[in-house]
Amino acid sequence: MNDKNDCYTIIGRYDDSGHATVTIIERDADHADPHWTALRHTADLSDEAEFEVVAVLRGRVEVLVTQQSLRLYTERLMAEKAGE
């Protein structure tokens, strides 16, 4: 990938666990259309569990917070507060 826009960042989640996923997929002839790319990605991951795409972003996007990381951060804050 020469350009950060030569890919898609797909954000998704599993219905059963609520866990979020972030996947970078290079744009090529098979992945030119973002909707088709999202459908293919969903099909690939739905074999194991119910998966839904939350968003498809153009380019490589750095994820700073997910549901899981926010929950862990909050739990740590609560534990620190309880320990005071």
Short mmCIF file of C-alpha atoms in Angstrom, two decimals:
data_model
loop_
_atom_site.label_atom_id
_atom_site.label_comp_id
_atom_site.label_asym_id
_atom_site.label_seq_id
_atom_site.Cartn_x
_atom_site.Cartn_y
_atom_site.Cartn_z
CA MET A 1 0.00 0.00 0.00
CA ASN A 2 1.61 3.20 -1.15
CA ASP A 3 -1.15 5.52 -0.03
CA LYS A 4 -3.07 5.36 3.25
CA ASN A 5 -6.27 5.65 1.17
CA ASP A 6 -5.48 2.43 -0.75
CA CYS A 7 -7.41 0.46 1.87
CA TYR A 8 -10.55 0.36 3.97
CA THR A 9 -10.82 0.21 7.72
CA ILE A 10 -13.80 -1.94 8.67
CA ILE A 11 -15.20 -1.65 12.16
CA GLY A 12 -17.54 -4.43 13.20
CA ARG A 13 -18.93 -6.22 16.20
CA TYR A 14 -20.08 -9.68 17.18
CA ASP A 15 -23.70 -9.79 18.35
CA ASP A 16 -23.16 -12.60 20.83
CA SER A 17 -20.25 -11.04 22.73
CA GLY A 18 -20.42 -7.40 21.70
CA HIS A 19 -16.69 -7.47 20.97
CA ALA A 20 -15.55 -4.99 18.36
CA THR A 21 -13.16 -5.74 15.53
CA VAL A 22 -11.08 -3.46 13.36
CA THR A 23 -9.79 -4.87 10.09
CA ILE A 24 -7.70 -3.21 7.38
CA ILE A 25 -8.46 -4.48 3.87
CA GLU A 26 -6.40 -3.39 0.89
CA ARG A 27 -8.42 -1.93 -1.96
CA ASP A 28 -7.92 -3.91 -5.15
CA ALA A 29 -10.05 -5.21 -8.02
CA ASP A 30 -11.93 -7.56 -5.66
CA HIS A 31 -12.34 -4.87 -2.99
CA ALA A 32 -13.04 -1.72 -5.02
CA ASP A 33 -16.60 -1.12 -3.80
CA PRO A 34 -16.90 -0.47 -0.04
CA HIS A 35 -20.37 -2.05 0.20
CA TRP A 36 -19.24 -5.25 -1.52
CA THR A 37 -16.13 -5.33 0.66
CA ALA A 38 -18.30 -5.02 3.78
CA LEU A 39 -20.59 -7.84 2.62
CA ARG A 40 -17.66 -10.13 1.86
CA HIS A 41 -16.06 -9.36 5.22
CA THR A 42 -19.35 -10.08 7.00
CA ALA A 43 -19.69 -13.38 5.17
CA ASP A 44 -16.13 -14.37 6.09
CA LEU A 45 -16.72 -13.71 9.80
CA SER A 46 -20.32 -14.87 10.12
CA ASP A 47 -19.36 -18.54 9.81
CA GLU A 48 -18.31 -18.55 13.46
CA ALA A 49 -20.77 -16.07 15.02
CA GLU A 50 -23.23 -13.33 14.22
CA PHE A 51 -21.18 -10.40 12.94
CA GLU A 52 -22.24 -6.98 11.76
CA VAL A 53 -20.34 -4.16 10.13
CA VAL A 54 -20.63 -0.92 12.07
CA ALA A 55 -18.70 1.27 9.63
CA VAL A 56 -16.35 1.19 6.66
CA LEU A 57 -13.86 4.04 6.55
CA ARG A 58 -11.63 5.06 3.66
CA GLY A 59 -7.98 4.63 4.43
CA ARG A 60 -6.03 3.34 7.38
CA VAL A 61 -7.54 4.70 10.56
CA GLU A 62 -5.90 4.38 13.95
CA VAL A 63 -8.41 3.13 16.49
CA LEU A 64 -8.02 4.78 19.87
CA VAL A 65 -10.98 3.42 21.86
CA THR A 66 -13.19 0.36 21.50
CA GLN A 67 -16.04 -0.88 23.70
CA GLN A 68 -13.66 -3.29 25.36
CA SER A 69 -10.90 -0.77 26.02
CA LEU A 70 -13.41 1.75 27.38
CA ARG A 71 -14.90 -0.88 29.69
CA LEU A 72 -11.44 -1.90 30.96
CA TYR A 73 -10.48 1.74 31.45
CA THR A 74 -13.68 2.41 33.40
CA GLU A 75 -13.20 -0.69 35.55
CA ARG A 76 -9.66 0.41 36.36
CA LEU A 77 -10.86 3.89 37.32
CA MET A 78 -13.58 2.41 39.54
CA ALA A 79 -11.08 0.08 41.22
CA GLU A 80 -8.71 2.97 41.86
CA LYS A 81 -11.57 5.05 43.26
CA ALA A 82 -12.64 2.18 45.52
CA GLY A 83 -9.07 1.80 46.78
CA GLU A 84 -8.80 5.42 47.91
#
